[in-house]
Structures are given as C-alpha cells and as structure tokens.
C-alpha cells in the first residue's frame, strides 16, 4: 500500500478513535506516526515513553476497534516508542525507564491557583534540586485535588532534566504489596536495594500505612536510609501527618521534618481554568460560558469536574452538535437522572435538614411555622422530583402526612420556583448536594 494511502487510513482511524472514546482521546494523538501497516497489523509510533504506556493502558481496545471499522479487517495494533525515525524500539522490548507516568500529569498541564500554590511551588523547587530544599516534601488534601498529578509532574521533570537520576514512584499500597511479596519470596535484600538505592522516592497515599505495623517499620528504615544519604523523599496523603490514624509517632515526626503543604479545593476561577486546560488537552474548544457553567456545577473535586467535561464532550460527539451551554446542561442533568436511581428519601431529608439547620423531629412533627413548613415542603417536592416513591410513601417519611398534603406541597414549591429565581437556584443547589452525597 502506498505511504500516502496508509497515512489517510491512519488519519481516519484517529478520527474514529476520538468519536469512539472521547474520554481518553488527546490532542497529542496528532503527533502519532504510523510506522508500519501490513494489512493485519498496525504499528503506531509515539514520541514519548509515557505516551506509549498511556496508549497501552487505556487505548489498545479502541484503536483496534477503530482500525477494524475503518479497514474492514482484523487488525492488531501495537504502540512503540519512536523518538527518531532511525531509532525504533517496540515498547515490549525496550526497557521501561523508571516509573509509569501519566502523560497528562506534567507541571505544564497543572493549573496553579491559591488552593494549590504552595504545593506546586514546593514540588517545582524540589524537582530542581533533589534533596536540597524540602526533605521530605509531604503533600496532603482530599481526594481528587491534584496530589498524584503533582507527584507525576516531579518525576516527568526529573526524568527529562536529570539524566542518570534514579526514581521510584509508587502508591503506598504497591510499596506494601512488594514488601509482603519480598518477605514471601525471602528476598528482603532485593527489596531494600530497590528502594534504598534511589535518588528520589515518591510514595503516593501514605495513609495506606495506617494499622500496618510491619510495613511501617520497613518504611521507617527505608526513610532513614534515604534521608541520611541526602536523597529526596516525597509523600502524599489525604490528611496531615498527625491525623493519619494508627501510624507510629516516629514516622509522623519524620513526615513533619521537611515541608508539609496542603491542597485545598479550587476556587471558581481555578476550576474554570482547569476545565479550559483539560478541554485543550483533548483538542476540544469550550466557551467561557460553558466552562463557567460546569465550574459552578461541580465544586469540590477536580476528578468530577473532568468527568463532567467528558460527559458533555461525549454527548456533543454522539449528537454531532457543538458544545453549547444548553447541551452541557442537558448532559449534566442527564447525569443527575442517572444518579437519582439510588437516591433515598432519607438522603434528601438529610441534605435539606442540614441546609436549613432544622431537626428531623421538627420536619416530621406538627409544627407549622414558616421556618419548618418550607423545608418540609421542599423535602416533599425533591422526593417527588428525584425518586420514584409515591405521594403516600413520601408523606410517610415526613411524619405520616397524607397524599393531598404532599401534592399541595409539590405544587406550592413548583410555583415558587417558577416565580422566584432564588428558589430555583436553591432547588438546583440542593439537587446537586443530594446527588453528590449519594455518589460519594
Ligand atoms: P488526588 O491524587 O489528589 O486524588 P489527582 O492528582 O488524581 O488527585 O487529580 C485528579 C484529576 O484532577 C487529575 O486528572 C488531575 O490531572 C486533575 N487536576 C487536579 N488538580 C489539577 C490542577 N491544578 N490543574 C489541572 N488538573 C488538575
Ligand atoms: Mg491520588
């Protein structure tokens, strides 16, 4: 087959991949080169090892499917490292240099804002001078706020900037598993050599050490060996050192020796910027209006923010519509309907109760003051909107009220929402909180 023809086929395959799997498609797919296509097998070359791994981990199936759809034949797809045309190495043969890194998780792709400024700056500082600035560097924050991203970014940086530096990056769970395996195989010497000989040790989610005394002991010795040799240690956790349950005091104290940096949930502006960045990585354009809508919609967790973007993008691809505010709204509200399968009336009551700061006994009781009736009616309305329960069942959860009372409440709140944007906003906010409470 002529080279030009092969290139055209490959361009079609890439386009098909983007529509089949919008969540995993990336802008850099444009840089992929077709190395060889002999009808039955397709070799795809990537400029970077992390990209090879990403494609192997997330995209093998979709590339195979796309290639089969485009060519009409069974095609086996292989991803290879191809730094220069003359130096090809199949990913399977070439030794994996250092840890597996996610190609998205670089400093370049990390949006800095007030919530993560210190964590970001300390990671940059440490990358530029291993072992000499903050040691250990300890990052903590809730799930989905960018800890793993920053740890990978340090490793990307070091891999590119400092040749010959040895790096280990792994989750704490992996560390513990390898430790257990080493004991089983009677190969503690190998285990120790692997971790005590590196220039940079990065361990993600060290809260996993909680209650694992034997692993803590080993980790303690690993830590000391590296620290005493001036080697860099970076750790992450979902809570500050002293609040990780059941970790021995001597480890907690060491975690605090260097710098402890907290990551907070991002502000609205940072969320908008992150969405723009994530869209750009996928080669997708989103308007400020859409980014702002989504950033208001998802607040606490960046992983979910990204999930929302993926949902919207997927809908725009399947419907062949541009990403508008209206489409985004439809995509995200569809998610709510999906989530609502699992919503119980008790979840609704909990969220409403917390919002209005009223007691369950009052919601279920006889009092008819406005401060109680309104939350009670909102509970009924939301239960009607978000669950499949009957009017009787809903009344039953709220102090045994009959179905006409529930019907009246629903009508009243619906009217209020139609007349008053504040009420509409409140209902939207409560809906969001309820679905999030159910999903988490
Ligand atoms: P954690 O390890 O804290 O649970 P991750 O590092 O896995 O969180 O981040 C979850 C997702 O959010 C990842 O896709 C990551 O790229 C993204 N993310 C988090 N913070 C940022 C940021 N400041 N800029 C860009 N992406 C971010
Ligand atoms: Mg993580």
XYZ file of C-alpha atoms and ligand atoms in Angstrom:
468
model
C 0.000 0.000 0.000
C 1.286 3.473 -0.853
C 2.553 5.578 2.018
C 0.034 8.273 1.321
C -2.833 5.823 1.411
C -1.608 4.455 4.732
C -1.469 7.951 6.177
C -5.021 8.625 5.097
C -6.232 5.411 6.688
C -4.411 6.277 9.881
C -5.967 9.751 9.973
C -9.365 8.111 9.676
C -8.529 5.674 12.439
C -7.549 8.547 14.709
C -10.737 10.382 13.954
C -12.741 7.260 14.714
C -10.866 6.799 17.995
C -11.867 10.311 19.007
C -15.535 9.607 18.463
C -15.463 6.128 19.987
C -13.642 7.167 23.127
C -13.758 10.903 23.742
C -12.723 10.463 27.359
C -9.309 9.067 26.540
C -8.547 10.821 23.270
C -5.864 13.503 23.497
C -4.684 16.326 21.308
C -1.204 14.791 21.101
C -2.634 11.834 19.166
C -1.976 14.126 16.204
C 1.731 13.544 16.760
C 1.425 9.786 16.496
C 3.027 8.319 13.436
C 2.180 5.217 11.576
C 5.308 3.092 11.419
C 4.060 0.092 9.648
C 0.798 -1.197 8.286
C 0.805 -4.515 6.530
C -2.910 -5.152 6.481
C -3.027 -7.363 9.561
C -1.012 -5.306 11.975
C -0.626 -1.647 12.621
C 2.389 -0.204 14.429
C 1.900 3.226 15.947
C 4.907 5.286 16.964
C 4.871 7.757 19.849
C 7.492 10.336 20.746
C 7.399 9.627 24.472
C 7.511 6.562 26.720
C 4.703 7.855 28.961
C 2.517 8.126 25.868
C 3.290 4.552 24.879
C 2.225 3.407 28.313
C -0.892 5.531 28.257
C -1.935 4.084 24.905
C -1.238 0.546 26.057
C -3.160 1.038 29.281
C -6.175 2.971 28.014
C -6.433 2.845 24.255
C -5.471 -0.537 22.871
C -9.042 -1.698 22.530
C -10.395 1.460 20.977
C -7.560 1.645 18.437
C -8.163 -1.976 17.496
C -11.870 -1.360 17.100
C -11.361 1.832 15.107
C -8.805 0.171 12.827
C -11.135 -2.729 12.180
C -14.049 -0.435 11.436
C -12.039 1.678 9.010
C -10.232 -1.113 7.181
C -12.871 -3.801 7.459
C -10.181 -6.278 8.545
C -8.962 -7.737 11.771
C -6.043 -5.549 12.759
C -3.630 -5.955 15.630
C -2.422 -2.611 16.960
C 0.951 -2.152 18.600
C 2.342 1.018 20.206
C 6.044 1.740 20.032
C 8.478 4.351 21.120
C 9.723 6.271 18.099
C 11.893 9.160 19.147
C 13.556 9.484 15.788
C 12.750 7.673 12.563
C 16.007 5.773 12.757
C 15.583 4.648 16.346
C 12.549 2.477 16.690
C 12.025 0.237 19.627
C 8.968 -1.836 20.298
C 7.543 -0.888 23.667
C 7.518 -4.509 24.667
C 11.251 -4.863 24.054
C 12.533 -1.529 25.243
C 13.248 -1.439 28.958
C 10.798 0.731 30.855
C 12.872 3.551 32.224
C 11.713 4.497 35.691
C 8.136 4.666 36.866
C 4.997 4.622 34.758
C 3.916 8.216 34.392
C 0.631 9.581 33.132
C 1.411 11.827 30.160
C -1.208 14.400 31.244
C 0.283 14.861 34.680
C 3.003 17.415 33.987
C 3.732 20.831 35.512
C 2.743 22.337 32.195
C -0.737 20.873 32.495
C -1.188 21.818 36.134
C -3.219 24.953 36.769
C -1.886 26.937 39.692
C -4.262 28.838 41.960
C -4.437 29.950 45.564
C -5.616 26.486 46.645
C -2.509 24.654 45.427
C 0.140 27.352 45.071
C 2.343 26.192 47.921
C 2.151 22.530 46.936
C 3.006 23.377 43.339
C 5.868 25.714 44.215
C 7.401 23.223 46.604
C 7.202 20.450 44.016
C 8.923 22.670 41.466
C 11.601 23.640 43.974
C 12.242 20.044 44.937
C 12.434 18.900 41.302
C 15.098 21.458 40.573
C 17.283 20.485 43.470
C 16.663 16.995 44.759
C 17.425 16.506 48.431
C 18.448 20.103 48.978
C 15.287 22.076 49.651
C 12.427 20.392 51.449
C 13.017 16.872 52.589
C 10.697 15.133 52.896
C 8.060 17.015 50.996
C 4.644 15.992 52.256
C 1.523 16.920 50.264
C -1.935 16.402 51.639
C -5.502 17.164 50.642
C -8.815 15.482 49.883
C -9.248 13.090 47.033
C -9.244 14.486 43.512
C -7.354 17.715 44.216
C -4.170 17.006 42.289
C -1.741 15.217 44.610
C -0.991 12.379 42.225
C -0.761 14.847 39.350
C 1.951 16.834 41.139
C 3.924 13.734 42.109
C 3.983 12.590 38.488
C 4.949 16.095 37.390
C 8.039 15.975 39.581
C 9.026 12.637 38.046
C 8.432 13.880 34.490
C 10.599 16.870 35.220
C 13.401 14.870 36.798
C 13.319 12.285 34.046
C 13.826 14.974 31.435
C 16.203 17.265 33.266
C 18.466 14.982 35.188
C 19.927 12.077 33.266
C 21.054 9.182 35.355
C 18.931 10.045 38.364
C 17.084 7.005 39.667
C 13.465 7.464 40.552
C 10.854 5.241 42.179
C 7.260 6.379 42.194
C 4.579 4.110 43.541
C 1.440 4.061 45.567
C 1.844 3.149 49.174
C -0.324 0.128 48.533
C 2.165 -1.079 45.941
C 5.007 -0.481 48.371
C 3.254 -2.619 50.965
C 2.443 -5.334 48.424
C 6.007 -5.512 47.197
C 7.208 -5.653 50.770
C 4.901 -8.574 51.524
C 5.992 -10.318 48.342
C 9.644 -9.829 49.268
C 9.018 -11.463 52.622
C 7.201 -14.366 50.990
C 9.966 -14.859 48.484
C 12.653 -14.392 51.102
C 14.122 -11.554 49.059
C 14.331 -8.705 51.505
C 17.792 -7.789 50.258
C 16.428 -7.188 46.774
C 13.559 -5.135 48.121
C 15.856 -2.990 50.200
C 18.310 -2.482 47.384
C 15.483 -1.348 45.138
C 14.164 1.322 47.459
C 17.170 2.376 49.468
C 19.349 2.994 46.456
C 17.283 5.589 44.615
C 17.813 9.328 44.314
C 14.129 10.140 44.515
C 11.454 8.082 46.231
C 7.868 9.179 45.712
C 5.121 7.408 47.604
C 1.503 8.282 46.950
C -1.274 7.906 49.537
C 0.796 7.026 52.586
C -2.379 6.906 54.674
C -2.370 3.309 53.463
C 0.286 2.593 56.122
C -2.387 3.056 58.751
C -2.544 -0.008 61.031
C 0.150 -1.849 59.039
C 2.824 -2.022 61.705
C 5.251 -4.285 59.926
C 5.201 -2.182 56.748
C 5.609 0.963 58.821
C 8.714 -0.481 60.354
C 10.198 -1.245 56.942
C 9.157 2.141 55.624
C 10.839 3.763 58.612
C 14.157 2.141 57.742
C 13.796 2.975 54.057
C 13.101 6.571 55.003
C 16.132 6.789 57.269
C 18.461 5.222 54.740
C 17.439 7.680 52.042
C 17.277 10.687 54.292
C 20.695 10.074 55.775
C 22.148 9.868 52.294
C 20.601 13.166 51.287
C 18.147 11.505 48.903
C 14.814 13.126 48.163
C 11.565 11.763 49.565
C 8.119 12.985 48.516
C 4.934 11.710 50.102
C 1.238 12.358 49.723
C -1.719 11.623 51.932
C -5.357 12.517 52.378
C -4.680 14.070 55.788
C -1.816 15.796 57.593
C 0.781 13.506 59.195
C -0.571 13.684 62.715
C -4.092 12.833 61.601
C -3.336 9.619 59.743
C -4.826 7.020 62.062
C -2.564 4.427 63.664
C 0.795 5.475 62.353
C 3.630 5.278 64.816
C 4.878 8.541 66.282
C 8.427 8.285 64.950
C 7.091 8.174 61.379
C 4.678 11.046 61.948
C 7.537 13.068 63.319
C 9.686 12.347 60.254
C 6.863 13.269 57.908
C 6.971 16.693 59.533
C 10.720 17.191 59.207
C 10.614 18.907 55.846
C 7.700 20.818 54.372
C 4.055 19.891 54.763
C 1.913 21.501 52.047
C -1.863 21.390 51.984
C -4.001 21.420 48.838
C -7.449 22.957 49.200
C -10.469 22.666 46.924
C -10.007 25.029 43.962
C -11.726 28.381 43.671
C -14.229 29.092 40.928
C -11.617 30.818 38.744
C -9.196 27.926 39.118
C -11.922 25.446 38.201
C -12.691 27.418 35.051
C -9.006 27.459 34.124
C -8.663 23.730 34.792
C -11.635 22.991 32.551
C -10.092 25.041 29.768
C -6.831 23.183 30.218
C -8.492 19.776 30.184
C -10.517 20.690 27.100
C -7.363 21.843 25.378
C -5.598 18.570 26.181
C -8.392 16.765 24.375
C -8.252 19.156 21.473
C -11.741 20.417 22.291
C -12.892 24.018 22.341
C -15.212 25.183 25.069
C -16.511 28.702 25.508
C -16.093 30.662 28.731
C -19.819 30.397 29.219
C -19.708 26.604 29.185
C -16.602 26.459 31.380
C -18.252 28.745 33.908
C -21.458 26.749 33.889
C -19.588 23.493 34.551
C -17.326 25.094 37.161
C -20.395 26.230 39.081
C -21.966 22.848 38.727
C -19.083 20.758 40.098
C -17.301 22.318 43.002
C -15.423 20.010 45.300
C -13.476 17.525 43.225
C -11.408 18.044 40.085
C -11.781 14.444 39.012
C -15.533 15.019 38.859
C -15.009 18.296 37.056
C -13.146 16.384 34.393
C -15.848 13.733 34.373
C -18.447 16.414 33.662
C -16.386 17.667 30.735
C -16.101 14.152 29.360
C -19.860 13.620 29.631
C -20.514 16.834 27.748
C -17.937 16.092 25.100
C -19.274 12.585 24.596
C -22.770 13.937 24.113
C -21.561 16.519 21.625
C -19.786 13.777 19.659
C -22.731 11.377 19.590
C -25.224 14.088 18.718
C -22.804 15.819 16.331
C -23.618 19.130 17.998
C -21.206 21.840 19.101
C -20.637 22.162 22.848
C -23.099 24.840 23.896
C -24.380 25.847 27.268
C -27.726 24.162 26.516
C -26.053 20.900 25.510
C -23.896 20.977 28.648
C -26.921 21.495 30.797
C -28.692 18.572 29.177
C -25.637 16.343 29.565
C -25.196 17.108 33.240
C -28.865 16.929 34.103
C -28.925 13.526 32.430
C -26.261 12.511 34.918
C -28.498 13.576 37.754
C -31.326 11.448 36.449
C -28.941 8.539 36.293
C -27.751 9.114 39.830
C -31.294 9.551 41.070
C -31.843 5.814 40.768
C -30.004 5.480 44.036
C -31.449 8.425 45.901
C -33.409 7.575 49.043
C -35.865 9.940 50.715
C -33.626 9.880 53.770
C -30.756 11.342 51.672
C -32.973 14.204 50.615
C -34.179 14.883 54.129
C -30.590 14.905 55.392
C -29.392 17.466 52.889
C -32.412 19.730 53.349
C -32.202 19.468 57.112
C -28.556 20.464 57.089
C -29.187 23.335 54.726
C -31.967 24.843 56.815
C -30.485 23.735 60.095
C -33.692 22.117 61.325
C -34.158 18.929 63.291
C -35.597 15.746 61.836
C -38.136 15.691 64.669
C -39.394 19.104 63.534
C -39.685 18.079 59.887
C -41.698 15.064 60.938
C -43.602 16.869 63.705
C -46.689 19.003 63.787
C -45.219 22.494 63.903
C -46.475 24.781 61.165
C -44.222 27.804 61.485
C -42.830 29.038 58.161
C -39.263 28.104 59.182
C -40.340 24.459 59.387
C -43.064 24.221 56.736
C -40.892 25.441 53.913
C -38.062 22.911 54.403
C -40.693 20.211 54.907
C -42.402 21.121 51.626
C -39.064 21.267 49.849
C -38.307 17.736 51.058
C -41.593 16.558 49.576
C -41.007 18.354 46.307
C -37.474 16.988 45.942
C -38.549 13.471 46.860
C -41.167 13.700 44.146
C -38.663 15.051 41.623
C -35.729 12.778 42.409
C -37.252 9.448 43.463
C -39.942 7.096 42.250
C -41.741 6.974 45.594
C -45.499 7.510 45.730
C -47.097 10.500 47.375
C -48.164 8.263 50.274
C -44.636 6.963 50.801
C -43.221 10.462 50.739
C -45.828 11.610 53.250
C -44.943 8.601 55.380
C -41.308 9.719 55.665
C -42.363 13.158 56.775
C -44.463 12.417 59.805
C -47.234 10.370 58.215
C -48.785 13.147 56.131
C -51.393 12.156 53.576
C -51.041 12.305 49.814
C -53.042 15.543 49.355
C -50.670 17.349 51.696
C -47.706 16.136 49.641
C -49.402 17.109 46.389
C -50.158 20.553 47.730
C -46.536 20.970 48.881
C -45.161 19.945 45.489
C -47.403 22.397 43.662
C -46.518 25.173 46.040
C -42.768 24.738 45.674
C -43.038 24.336 41.892
C -44.941 27.638 41.716
C -42.400 29.321 43.944
C -39.540 28.076 41.748
C -41.258 29.361 38.626
C -41.823 32.784 40.167
C -38.627 33.254 42.132
C -35.144 32.662 40.660
C -33.757 32.403 44.187
C -35.966 29.436 44.919
C -34.979 27.867 41.595
C -31.294 28.341 42.466
C -31.840 26.862 45.899
C -33.500 23.768 44.444
C -30.664 23.359 41.937
C -28.112 23.637 44.686
C -29.910 21.114 46.897
C -30.260 18.714 43.965
C -26.569 18.933 43.353
C -25.747 18.312 47.012
C -28.097 15.352 47.146
C -26.671 13.689 44.044
C -23.148 14.293 45.259
C -23.979 12.853 48.680
C -25.371 9.742 47.014
C -22.430 9.312 44.646
C -19.720 9.707 47.245
P -5.547 13.169 44.053
O -4.320 12.355 43.840
O -5.330 14.346 44.939
O -6.746 12.366 44.453
P -5.298 13.584 41.205
O -3.922 14.100 41.141
O -5.554 12.191 40.789
O -5.934 13.830 42.650
O -6.216 14.583 40.353
C -7.485 14.225 39.848
C -7.644 14.824 38.464
O -7.700 16.231 38.577
C -6.472 14.508 37.573
O -6.947 14.245 36.278
C -5.637 15.778 37.579
O -4.970 15.986 36.358
C -6.698 16.826 37.777
N -6.174 18.006 38.481
C -6.124 18.212 39.810
N -5.610 19.421 40.097
C -5.339 19.997 38.914
C -4.794 21.273 38.525
N -4.448 22.193 39.435
N -4.649 21.536 37.211
C -5.019 20.615 36.290
N -5.532 19.411 36.585
C -5.703 19.096 37.874
Mg -4.079 10.321 44.084
